[in-house]
Amino acid sequence: MWTLNPLESGGVTHYLLPGKEYVVGRKNCEVILPNDQSISRAHAHLTATDQALTLKDSSKYGTFVNEERLSGDTPRSLTAGDRVTFGVFHSKFSVQQVTVVVCSSCVDNEGKVSLSQTLQLLGGRLTNTWTQDCTHLVMPTVKVTIKTICALLCCRPIVKQEFFTELTKALQQKQPPPKAESFFPEIDEPSLNKDEVDLTERPERKELFTGKTFLFLNAKQVLACLSLTLQTGTGLPLSLTLQTNQHFKVHALNTTCVDLTVKCLLTSP
């Protein structure tokens, strides 16, 4: 998915879904730029795919990419960060590419198939493994899992599957996207007080584990938990080294300072 983000105050963000062509113009088109007398009825054409966005000018007053006027006969490939001006006044935008990567947890197979199909309309993809590239976590209800912890540490929204159905519908109808907060799942953990759980973005969580020491009962716990959760909580890439004294030490890659040390009490000799 691509976006045209306004560079002038009061402008509107336009979302461009893959597999579609958009006419930019003054009225009766997909991307409407009103109140600008230099915009033609069919000013330009945008063609979006998963990996590419092309622009072709068909106007009287011109379309500009990074201050360079386009030739009407030659489509121009756009990249993230390009500045596009339609006409000669205030219709100025920055091009951005938005890659939606959704991790699922506790979602059944039927739900995964449906979610994957919806994400394809957005140019996104579904994964079963949490990585730093994930933009959302989908759960029917919130349970305490490694994925849940990682999503909170990365400040990524945890939402119900319906969020993406409504998001796709809104963008297809040229409506503002829904707020993730409206699609938070119910808390399904008896040990947690629902009134005290906060699923909103809190940047301080990114450094939650920095400077902490953790004790594990065996190496399996380290490999299962440390490589994902603790790495996320420090904001640094980590590597494990097994020492002869049966301690695991965590080193920050490409740095000389060790911000986090994890000692593992091995049960096997």
Tab-separated table of N, CA, C and O in Angstrom, residues 166-238:
chain	number	residue	atom	x	y	z
A	166	GLU	N	-12.486	-3.710	8.536
A	166	GLU	CA	-12.983	-2.334	8.544
A	166	GLU	C	-11.978	-1.374	7.913
A	166	GLU	O	-12.367	-0.400	7.258
A	167	LEU	N	-10.687	-1.636	8.096
A	167	LEU	CA	-9.662	-0.792	7.482
A	167	LEU	C	-9.752	-0.866	5.961
A	167	LEU	O	-9.729	0.167	5.269
A	168	THR	N	-9.855	-2.077	5.430
A	168	THR	CA	-9.961	-2.246	3.979
A	168	THR	C	-11.210	-1.564	3.439
A	168	THR	O	-11.170	-0.866	2.417
A	169	LYS	N	-12.322	-1.754	4.136
A	169	LYS	CA	-13.576	-1.139	3.702
A	169	LYS	C	-13.468	0.386	3.694
A	169	LYS	O	-13.908	1.051	2.748
A	170	ALA	N	-12.863	0.945	4.737
A	170	ALA	CA	-12.737	2.402	4.828
A	170	ALA	C	-11.872	2.956	3.699
A	170	ALA	O	-12.214	3.963	3.066
A	171	LEU	N	-10.749	2.302	3.417
A	171	LEU	CA	-9.851	2.805	2.376
A	171	LEU	C	-10.471	2.661	0.993
A	171	LEU	O	-10.280	3.518	0.128
A	172	GLN	N	-11.214	1.583	0.769
A	172	GLN	CA	-11.879	1.404	-0.518
A	172	GLN	C	-12.952	2.465	-0.734
A	172	GLN	O	-13.211	2.875	-1.872
A	173	GLN	N	-13.566	2.911	0.349
A	173	GLN	CA	-14.617	3.923	0.259
A	173	GLN	C	-14.083	5.339	0.481
A	173	GLN	O	-14.860	6.279	0.620
A	174	LYS	N	-12.748	5.462	0.525
A	174	LYS	CA	-12.082	6.754	0.702
A	174	LYS	C	-12.523	7.454	1.987
A	174	LYS	O	-12.752	8.657	2.021
A	175	GLN	N	-12.627	6.643	3.047
A	175	GLN	CA	-12.962	7.150	4.369
A	175	GLN	C	-11.723	7.098	5.261
A	175	GLN	O	-10.780	6.353	4.987
A	176	PRO	N	-11.683	7.868	6.348
A	176	PRO	CA	-10.538	7.801	7.271
A	176	PRO	C	-10.404	6.397	7.857
A	176	PRO	O	-11.412	5.729	8.116
A	177	PRO	N	-9.183	5.915	8.053
A	177	PRO	CA	-8.996	4.573	8.619
A	177	PRO	C	-9.497	4.508	10.054
A	177	PRO	O	-9.460	5.508	10.781
A	178	PRO	N	-9.978	3.348	10.489
A	178	PRO	CA	-10.454	3.213	11.875
A	178	PRO	C	-9.294	3.278	12.857
A	178	PRO	O	-8.139	3.040	12.503
A	179	LYS	N	-9.605	3.576	14.104
A	179	LYS	CA	-8.595	3.628	15.160
A	179	LYS	C	-8.409	2.237	15.757
A	179	LYS	O	-9.382	1.536	16.053
A	180	ALA	N	-7.152	1.855	15.942
A	180	ALA	CA	-6.859	0.532	16.499
A	180	ALA	C	-7.466	0.371	17.888
A	180	ALA	O	-7.887	-0.732	18.274
A	181	GLU	N	-7.536	1.468	18.650
A	181	GLU	CA	-8.063	1.395	20.015
A	181	GLU	C	-9.501	0.894	20.053
A	181	GLU	O	-9.946	0.338	21.058
A	182	SER	N	-10.222	1.082	18.955
A	182	SER	CA	-11.618	0.633	18.907
A	182	SER	C	-11.731	-0.870	18.691
A	182	SER	O	-12.839	-1.420	18.754
A	183	PHE	N	-10.598	-1.537	18.446
A	183	PHE	CA	-10.616	-2.966	18.151
A	183	PHE	C	-9.701	-3.752	19.087
A	183	PHE	O	-9.245	-4.835	18.742
A	184	PHE	N	-9.433	-3.209	20.275
A	184	PHE	CA	-8.663	-3.966	21.261
A	184	PHE	C	-9.458	-5.207	21.679
A	184	PHE	O	-10.654	-5.114	21.966
A	185	PRO	N	-8.825	-6.381	21.747
A	185	PRO	CA	-9.535	-7.583	22.206
A	185	PRO	C	-9.808	-7.520	23.712
A	185	PRO	O	-9.175	-6.760	24.451
A	186	GLU	N	-10.734	-8.356	24.136
A	186	GLU	CA	-11.003	-8.493	25.566
A	186	GLU	C	-9.826	-9.189	26.252
A	186	GLU	O	-9.140	-10.013	25.651
A	187	ILE	N	-9.593	-8.851	27.510
A	187	ILE	CA	-8.534	-9.487	28.293
A	187	ILE	C	-9.040	-10.830	28.799
A	187	ILE	O	-10.098	-10.912	29.424
A	188	ASP	N	-8.295	-11.900	28.522
A	188	ASP	CA	-8.698	-13.250	28.922
A	188	ASP	C	-7.600	-13.874	29.782
A	188	ASP	O	-7.005	-14.884	29.426
A	189	GLU	N	-7.314	-13.227	30.900
A	189	GLU	CA	-6.322	-13.721	31.853
A	189	GLU	C	-6.879	-13.526	33.261
A	189	GLU	O	-6.988	-12.399	33.739
A	190	PRO	N	-7.258	-14.622	33.939
A	190	PRO	CA	-7.855	-14.498	35.278
A	190	PRO	C	-6.955	-13.782	36.280
A	190	PRO	O	-7.448	-13.156	37.223
A	191	SER	N	-5.639	-13.860	36.077
A	191	SER	CA	-4.715	-13.258	37.037
A	191	SER	C	-4.577	-11.750	36.861
A	191	SER	O	-3.943	-11.083	37.682
A	192	LEU	N	-5.151	-11.208	35.785
A	192	LEU	CA	-5.006	-9.778	35.505
A	192	LEU	C	-6.292	-9.028	35.808
A	192	LEU	O	-7.393	-9.519	35.542
A	193	ASN	N	-6.130	-7.842	36.350
A	193	ASN	CA	-7.266	-6.946	36.560
A	193	ASN	C	-7.501	-6.184	35.257
A	193	ASN	O	-6.666	-5.383	34.832
A	194	LYS	N	-8.624	-6.429	34.607
A	194	LYS	CA	-8.897	-5.830	33.303
A	194	LYS	C	-8.828	-4.308	33.337
A	194	LYS	O	-8.439	-3.670	32.356
A	195	ASP	N	-9.210	-3.726	34.457
A	195	ASP	CA	-9.224	-2.268	34.556
A	195	ASP	C	-7.823	-1.676	34.622
A	195	ASP	O	-7.639	-0.477	34.408
A	196	GLU	N	-6.831	-2.506	34.920
A	196	GLU	CA	-5.465	-2.009	35.049
A	196	GLU	C	-4.605	-2.311	33.824
A	196	GLU	O	-3.465	-1.862	33.748
A	197	VAL	N	-5.136	-3.078	32.880
A	197	VAL	CA	-4.370	-3.438	31.689
A	197	VAL	C	-4.416	-2.287	30.684
A	197	VAL	O	-5.488	-1.767	30.365
A	198	ASP	N	-3.254	-1.903	30.186
A	198	ASP	CA	-3.146	-0.795	29.225
A	198	ASP	C	-2.519	-1.316	27.941
A	198	ASP	O	-1.333	-1.640	27.902
A	199	LEU	N	-3.308	-1.405	26.876
A	199	LEU	CA	-2.812	-1.898	25.589
A	199	LEU	C	-2.379	-0.776	24.660
A	199	LEU	O	-1.965	-1.036	23.532
A	200	THR	N	-2.458	0.463	25.110
A	200	THR	CA	-2.071	1.579	24.255
A	200	THR	C	-0.557	1.659	24.120
A	200	THR	O	0.191	1.031	24.874
A	201	GLU	N	-0.105	2.444	23.158
A	201	GLU	CA	1.326	2.589	22.904
A	201	GLU	C	1.990	3.381	24.030
A	201	GLU	O	1.575	4.486	24.360
A	202	ARG	N	3.038	2.785	24.602
A	202	ARG	CA	3.817	3.449	25.647
A	202	ARG	C	5.296	3.273	25.315
A	202	ARG	O	5.873	2.209	25.546
A	203	PRO	N	5.940	4.297	24.761
A	203	PRO	CA	7.330	4.174	24.280
A	203	PRO	C	8.317	3.718	25.344
A	203	PRO	O	9.335	3.099	25.016
A	204	GLU	N	8.049	3.991	26.620
A	204	GLU	CA	9.002	3.597	27.659
A	204	GLU	C	9.138	2.085	27.775
A	204	GLU	O	10.113	1.579	28.334
A	205	ARG	N	8.187	1.338	27.215
A	205	ARG	CA	8.286	-0.120	27.256
A	205	ARG	C	9.465	-0.646	26.442
A	205	ARG	O	9.966	-1.741	26.702
A	206	LYS	N	9.907	0.116	25.446
A	206	LYS	CA	10.989	-0.354	24.582
A	206	LYS	C	12.283	-0.588	25.351
A	206	LYS	O	13.143	-1.350	24.908
A	207	GLU	N	12.451	0.082	26.484
A	207	GLU	CA	13.666	-0.062	27.281
A	207	GLU	C	13.383	-0.760	28.609
A	207	GLU	O	14.161	-0.645	29.553
A	208	LEU	N	12.285	-1.501	28.664
A	208	LEU	CA	11.827	-2.066	29.928
A	208	LEU	C	12.851	-2.990	30.577
A	208	LEU	O	13.008	-3.005	31.797
A	209	PHE	N	13.577	-3.779	29.779
A	209	PHE	CA	14.489	-4.779	30.331
A	209	PHE	C	15.943	-4.317	30.367
A	209	PHE	O	16.820	-5.074	30.769
A	210	THR	N	16.210	-3.105	29.922
A	210	THR	CA	17.587	-2.632	29.900
A	210	THR	C	18.168	-2.590	31.311
A	210	THR	O	17.556	-2.062	32.237
A	211	GLY	N	19.368	-3.169	31.464
A	211	GLY	CA	20.038	-3.151	32.753
A	211	GLY	C	19.557	-4.199	33.731
A	211	GLY	O	20.012	-4.244	34.874
A	212	LYS	N	18.641	-5.079	33.298
A	212	LYS	CA	18.095	-6.100	34.185
A	212	LYS	C	18.876	-7.409	34.042
A	212	LYS	O	19.462	-7.699	33.009
A	213	THR	N	18.903	-8.200	35.123
A	213	THR	CA	19.503	-9.530	35.121
A	213	THR	C	18.406	-10.559	35.325
A	213	THR	O	17.560	-10.405	36.204
A	214	PHE	N	18.402	-11.614	34.493
A	214	PHE	CA	17.364	-12.631	34.550
A	214	PHE	C	17.988	-13.989	34.865
A	214	PHE	O	19.056	-14.326	34.362
A	215	LEU	N	17.311	-14.768	35.689
A	215	LEU	CA	17.747	-16.115	36.027
A	215	LEU	C	16.814	-17.126	35.371
A	215	LEU	O	15.594	-17.007	35.471
A	216	PHE	N	17.402	-18.124	34.694
A	216	PHE	CA	16.623	-19.166	34.040
A	216	PHE	C	17.038	-20.521	34.605
A	216	PHE	O	18.184	-20.729	34.983
A	217	LEU	N	16.090	-21.454	34.642
A	217	LEU	CA	16.358	-22.764	35.219
A	217	LEU	C	17.078	-23.695	34.263
A	217	LEU	O	17.733	-24.635	34.685
A	218	ASN	N	16.954	-23.454	32.964
A	218	ASN	CA	17.634	-24.313	31.999
A	218	ASN	C	17.824	-23.567	30.689
A	218	ASN	O	17.253	-22.497	30.475
A	219	ALA	N	18.630	-24.159	29.825
A	219	ALA	CA	18.962	-23.506	28.557
A	219	ALA	C	17.750	-23.381	27.647
A	219	ALA	O	17.640	-22.436	26.870
A	220	LYS	N	16.810	-24.327	27.741
A	220	LYS	CA	15.632	-24.287	26.881
A	220	LYS	C	14.830	-23.020	27.117
A	220	LYS	O	14.317	-22.404	26.188
A	221	GLN	N	14.721	-22.600	28.378
A	221	GLN	CA	13.991	-21.376	28.683
A	221	GLN	C	14.665	-20.159	28.063
A	221	GLN	O	14.010	-19.248	27.580
A	222	VAL	N	15.989	-20.159	28.064
A	222	VAL	CA	16.716	-19.034	27.481
A	222	VAL	C	16.446	-18.941	25.988
A	222	VAL	O	16.122	-17.883	25.450
A	223	LEU	N	16.566	-20.073	25.302
A	223	LEU	CA	16.388	-20.070	23.858
A	223	LEU	C	14.959	-19.737	23.475
A	223	LEU	O	14.702	-19.115	22.450
A	224	ALA	N	13.990	-20.138	24.303
A	224	ALA	CA	12.588	-19.893	23.995
A	224	ALA	C	12.189	-18.454	24.272
A	224	ALA	O	11.374	-17.878	23.563
A	225	CYS	N	12.753	-17.858	25.323
A	225	CYS	CA	12.291	-16.547	25.767
A	225	CYS	C	13.252	-15.419	25.433
A	225	CYS	O	12.849	-14.355	25.000
A	226	LEU	N	14.537	-15.664	25.642
A	226	LEU	CA	15.503	-14.575	25.582
A	226	LEU	C	15.654	-13.980	24.199
A	226	LEU	O	15.615	-12.769	24.028
A	227	SER	N	15.810	-14.836	23.192
A	227	SER	CA	16.148	-14.341	21.864
A	227	SER	C	15.088	-13.417	21.302
A	227	SER	O	15.381	-12.556	20.491
A	228	LEU	N	13.841	-13.566	21.730
A	228	LEU	CA	12.764	-12.735	21.204
A	228	LEU	C	12.366	-11.642	22.187
A	228	LEU	O	12.457	-10.456	21.899
A	229	THR	N	11.982	-12.046	23.396
A	229	THR	CA	11.416	-11.091	24.337
A	229	THR	C	12.444	-10.112	24.877
A	229	THR	O	12.234	-8.900	24.872
A	230	LEU	N	13.584	-10.616	25.346
A	230	LEU	CA	14.563	-9.717	25.944
A	230	LEU	C	15.219	-8.828	24.906
A	230	LEU	O	15.526	-7.668	25.164
A	231	GLN	N	15.430	-9.366	23.711
A	231	GLN	CA	15.982	-8.535	22.641
A	231	GLN	C	15.049	-7.373	22.344
A	231	GLN	O	15.470	-6.233	22.171
A	232	THR	N	13.748	-7.654	22.311
A	232	THR	CA	12.771	-6.604	22.046
A	232	THR	C	12.768	-5.568	23.152
A	232	THR	O	12.685	-4.370	22.910
A	233	GLY	N	12.891	-6.019	24.395
A	233	GLY	CA	12.799	-5.106	25.526
A	233	GLY	C	13.995	-4.208	25.721
A	233	GLY	O	13.916	-3.206	26.433
A	234	THR	N	15.130	-4.524	25.095
A	234	THR	CA	16.295	-3.657	25.226
A	234	THR	C	16.464	-2.736	24.038
A	234	THR	O	17.199	-1.757	24.105
A	235	GLY	N	15.803	-3.071	22.934
A	235	GLY	CA	15.972	-2.265	21.742
A	235	GLY	C	17.306	-2.483	21.070
A	235	GLY	O	17.704	-1.725	20.205
A	236	LEU	N	18.047	-3.538	21.459
A	236	LEU	CA	19.355	-3.824	20.888
A	236	LEU	C	19.378	-5.247	20.357
A	236	LEU	O	18.778	-6.145	20.955
A	237	PRO	N	20.083	-5.500	19.238
A	237	PRO	CA	20.259	-6.878	18.789
A	237	PRO	C	21.181	-7.615	19.747
A	237	PRO	O	22.185	-7.072	20.203
A	238	LEU	N	20.841	-8.866	20.088
A	238	LEU	CA	21.588	-9.603	21.092
A	238	LEU	C	22.109	-10.919	20.536
A	238	LEU	O	21.545	-11.485	19.614
